[in-house]
mmCIF file of C-alpha atoms in Angstrom:
data_model
loop_
_atom_site.group_PDB
_atom_site.id
_atom_site.type_symbol
_atom_site.label_atom_id
_atom_site.label_comp_id
_atom_site.label_asym_id
_atom_site.label_seq_id
_atom_site.Cartn_x
_atom_site.Cartn_y
_atom_site.Cartn_z
ATOM 1 C CA UNK A 153 115.404 96.193 61.612
ATOM 2 C CA UNK A 154 114.247 99.754 62.119
ATOM 3 C CA UNK A 155 110.618 100.157 63.192
ATOM 4 C CA UNK A 156 108.719 103.161 61.855
ATOM 5 C CA UNK A 157 107.722 105.468 64.708
ATOM 6 C CA UNK A 158 104.400 107.178 65.281
ATOM 7 C CA UNK A 159 104.620 110.820 64.225
ATOM 8 C CA UNK A 160 103.315 112.642 67.280
ATOM 9 C CA UNK A 161 102.749 111.893 70.932
ATOM 10 C CA UNK A 162 100.870 108.649 71.616
ATOM 11 C CA UNK A 163 99.152 110.045 74.670
ATOM 12 C CA UNK A 164 96.032 108.012 75.509
ATOM 13 C CA UNK A 165 92.893 106.597 73.971
ATOM 14 C CA UNK A 166 89.426 105.482 74.959
ATOM 15 C CA UNK A 167 86.460 107.098 76.653
ATOM 16 C CA UNK A 168 87.423 109.873 79.090
ATOM 17 C CA UNK A 169 84.031 109.553 80.811
ATOM 18 C CA UNK A 170 84.273 105.833 81.521
ATOM 19 C CA UNK A 171 85.499 106.260 85.089
ATOM 20 C CA UNK A 172 87.897 103.345 84.488
ATOM 21 C CA UNK A 173 91.564 104.007 83.699
ATOM 22 C CA UNK A 174 94.079 101.383 82.620
ATOM 23 C CA UNK A 175 97.669 102.546 83.061
ATOM 24 C CA UNK A 176 100.443 100.729 81.198
ATOM 25 C CA UNK A 177 104.183 101.243 81.151
ATOM 26 C CA UNK A 178 105.077 102.894 77.838
ATOM 27 C CA UNK A 179 104.138 102.733 74.167
ATOM 28 C CA UNK A 180 105.403 99.464 72.695
ATOM 29 C CA UNK A 181 107.581 99.915 69.621
ATOM 30 C CA UNK A 182 105.415 97.597 67.487
ATOM 31 C CA UNK A 183 102.139 98.804 68.989
ATOM 32 C CA UNK A 184 101.416 102.246 70.393
ATOM 33 C CA UNK A 185 104.852 103.525 69.410
ATOM 34 C CA UNK A 186 103.902 102.786 65.807
ATOM 35 C CA UNK A 187 100.151 103.453 65.779
ATOM 36 C CA UNK A 188 99.692 106.042 68.534
ATOM 37 C CA UNK A 189 96.994 103.843 70.120
ATOM 38 C CA UNK A 190 97.770 102.382 73.564
ATOM 39 C CA UNK A 191 97.826 98.587 73.730
ATOM 40 C CA UNK A 192 97.133 98.127 70.052
ATOM 41 C CA UNK A 193 98.553 95.925 67.312
ATOM 42 C CA UNK A 194 101.397 94.232 69.225
ATOM 43 C CA UNK A 195 100.967 90.893 71.032
ATOM 44 C CA UNK A 196 100.345 92.475 74.454
ATOM 45 C CA UNK A 197 97.846 94.946 73.069
ATOM 46 C CA UNK A 198 95.965 92.298 71.135
ATOM 47 C CA UNK A 199 95.744 90.065 74.219
ATOM 48 C CA UNK A 200 94.495 92.950 76.370
ATOM 49 C CA UNK A 201 91.858 93.917 73.812
ATOM 50 C CA UNK A 202 90.721 90.316 73.263
ATOM 51 C CA UNK A 203 90.479 89.892 77.040
ATOM 52 C CA UNK A 204 88.363 93.017 77.439
ATOM 53 C CA UNK A 205 86.079 91.958 74.585
ATOM 54 C CA UNK A 206 85.771 88.484 76.171
ATOM 55 C CA UNK A 207 84.618 90.203 79.369
ATOM 56 C CA UNK A 208 82.017 92.164 77.410
ATOM 57 C CA UNK A 209 83.952 95.444 77.452
ATOM 58 C CA UNK A 210 84.731 97.378 74.299
ATOM 59 C CA UNK A 211 88.308 98.681 74.852
ATOM 60 C CA UNK A 212 87.182 102.039 73.442
ATOM 61 C CA UNK A 213 84.886 102.406 76.481
ATOM 62 C CA UNK A 214 87.719 102.499 79.031
ATOM 63 C CA UNK A 215 90.516 105.075 79.228
ATOM 64 C CA UNK A 216 93.948 103.642 78.405
ATOM 65 C CA UNK A 217 97.204 105.508 78.918
ATOM 66 C CA UNK A 218 100.840 104.914 79.882
ATOM 67 C CA UNK A 219 103.204 106.165 82.565
ATOM 68 C CA UNK A 220 105.695 107.233 79.883
ATOM 69 C CA UNK A 221 104.280 108.745 76.697
ATOM 70 C CA UNK A 222 107.151 107.938 74.308
ATOM 71 C CA UNK A 223 108.562 104.596 73.230
ATOM 72 C CA UNK A 224 111.763 104.126 75.264
ATOM 73 C CA UNK A 225 115.089 103.368 73.550
ATOM 74 C CA UNK A 226 115.284 99.721 72.466
ATOM 75 C CA UNK A 227 111.764 99.280 73.885
ATOM 76 C CA UNK A 228 113.206 99.027 77.427
ATOM 77 C CA UNK A 229 112.089 101.483 80.091
ATOM 78 C CA UNK A 230 114.930 102.041 82.546
ATOM 79 C CA UNK A 231 112.787 104.036 84.947
ATOM 80 C CA UNK A 232 110.797 107.210 85.071
ATOM 81 C CA UNK A 233 111.259 110.610 86.632
ATOM 82 C CA UNK A 234 109.277 113.475 88.043
ATOM 83 C CA UNK A 235 108.404 114.755 84.542
ATOM 84 C CA UNK A 236 106.612 111.551 83.615
ATOM 85 C CA UNK A 237 104.944 111.280 86.998
ATOM 86 C CA UNK A 238 103.873 114.922 86.884
ATOM 87 C CA UNK A 239 102.262 114.456 83.481
ATOM 88 C CA UNK A 240 100.482 111.255 84.563
ATOM 89 C CA UNK A 241 99.339 112.907 87.791
ATOM 90 C CA UNK A 242 97.854 115.879 85.896
ATOM 91 C CA UNK A 243 96.227 113.548 83.391
ATOM 92 C CA UNK A 244 94.534 111.520 86.135
ATOM 93 C CA UNK A 245 93.614 114.646 88.088
ATOM 94 C CA UNK A 246 91.737 115.953 85.051
ATOM 95 C CA UNK A 247 90.202 112.563 84.307
ATOM 96 C CA UNK A 248 89.203 111.756 87.917
ATOM 97 C CA UNK A 249 88.708 108.016 87.323
ATOM 98 C CA UNK A 250 86.763 106.066 89.926
ATOM 99 C CA UNK A 251 88.802 102.913 89.264
ATOM 100 C CA UNK A 252 92.478 102.791 88.306
ATOM 101 C CA UNK A 253 94.241 99.649 87.149
ATOM 102 C CA UNK A 254 98.032 99.372 87.083
ATOM 103 C CA UNK A 255 98.818 97.144 84.119
ATOM 104 C CA UNK A 256 102.226 95.770 85.077
ATOM 105 C CA UNK A 257 104.825 96.464 87.738
ATOM 106 C CA UNK A 258 106.104 99.746 86.276
ATOM 107 C CA UNK A 259 102.618 101.248 86.345
ATOM 108 C CA UNK A 260 102.109 99.948 89.883
ATOM 109 C CA UNK A 261 105.352 101.606 91.047
ATOM 110 C CA UNK A 262 104.434 104.903 89.362
ATOM 111 C CA UNK A 263 100.936 104.967 90.863
ATOM 112 C CA UNK A 264 102.320 104.091 94.303
ATOM 113 C CA UNK A 265 104.773 107.027 94.033
ATOM 114 C CA UNK A 266 101.798 109.253 93.221
ATOM 115 C CA UNK A 267 99.989 107.787 96.237
ATOM 116 C CA UNK A 268 97.076 106.739 94.034
ATOM 117 C CA UNK A 269 94.917 103.762 94.872
ATOM 118 C CA UNK A 270 95.133 101.281 92.003
ATOM 119 C CA UNK A 271 94.537 97.591 91.513
ATOM 120 C CA UNK A 272 97.562 95.762 90.096
ATOM 121 C CA UNK A 273 97.043 93.416 87.146
ATOM 122 C CA UNK A 274 99.793 91.441 85.427
ATOM 123 C CA UNK A 275 100.849 93.011 82.159
ATOM 124 C CA UNK A 276 99.590 91.083 79.121
ATOM 125 C CA UNK A 277 103.262 90.662 78.116
ATOM 126 C CA UNK A 278 103.646 88.393 81.171
ATOM 127 C CA UNK A 279 101.116 86.040 79.595
ATOM 128 C CA UNK A 280 102.513 86.435 76.072
ATOM 129 C CA UNK A 281 106.010 85.467 77.285
ATOM 130 C CA UNK A 282 104.429 82.217 78.522
ATOM 131 C CA UNK A 283 102.971 81.499 75.089
ATOM 132 C CA UNK A 284 99.439 82.723 75.862
ATOM 133 C CA UNK A 285 98.021 84.756 72.998
ATOM 134 C CA UNK A 286 94.314 84.202 73.588
ATOM 135 C CA UNK A 287 92.369 84.973 76.775
ATOM 136 C CA UNK A 288 92.426 81.972 79.091
ATOM 137 C CA UNK A 289 90.757 81.297 82.426
ATOM 138 C CA UNK A 290 93.626 82.833 84.431
ATOM 139 C CA UNK A 291 93.740 86.191 82.646
ATOM 140 C CA UNK A 292 89.946 86.392 82.424
ATOM 141 C CA UNK A 293 89.663 85.810 86.173
ATOM 142 C CA UNK A 294 92.331 88.425 86.922
ATOM 143 C CA UNK A 295 90.948 91.043 84.519
ATOM 144 C CA UNK A 296 87.349 90.429 85.643
ATOM 145 C CA UNK A 297 88.035 93.231 88.143
ATOM 146 C CA UNK A 298 87.879 95.728 85.265
ATOM 147 C CA UNK A 299 84.419 94.490 84.294
ATOM 148 C CA UNK A 300 83.253 94.649 87.929
ATOM 149 C CA UNK A 301 84.496 98.240 88.234
ATOM 150 C CA UNK A 302 82.839 99.268 84.964
ATOM 151 C CA UNK A 303 79.502 97.708 86.042
ATOM 152 C CA UNK A 304 79.784 99.277 89.501
ATOM 153 C CA UNK A 305 80.320 102.732 87.987
ATOM 154 C CA UNK A 306 77.732 102.514 85.214
ATOM 155 C CA UNK A 307 75.248 100.109 86.786
ATOM 156 C CA UNK A 308 73.700 97.055 85.200
ATOM 157 C CA UNK A 309 75.791 95.135 82.729
ATOM 158 C CA UNK A 310 78.422 96.200 80.241
#
């Protein structure tokens, strides 16, 4: 089955002034690759967004982007090069987030190569592959770090 692709470059979404950046791997073919909105519509995106809402964070109030800006062939990223890293580095240099979260191993590897300090969180797909489609205690505990960072940056509660 051929999936319709987003016409354009699904770059990033969310609030550029949040101070919190979530970095994923690449646009998913049924999510961002189709809609142009990072972590949206597919199972991983829905779990991430439900988790953020459960923590009291509107996903539109954090900055969400990906290492690679285009959906990879067959939805499988075989790696990334200097071009992708250069674009991500410039993006984060402009953004100047106070807290960076690597959502998944690919993002962690990319941010390590850029020598950027980031907290690693399991990709929502890791949970989805285990049959978890709603936020549970484990993912809420892990992703609580995003809420703590947001509160630390903006003070008070979310």
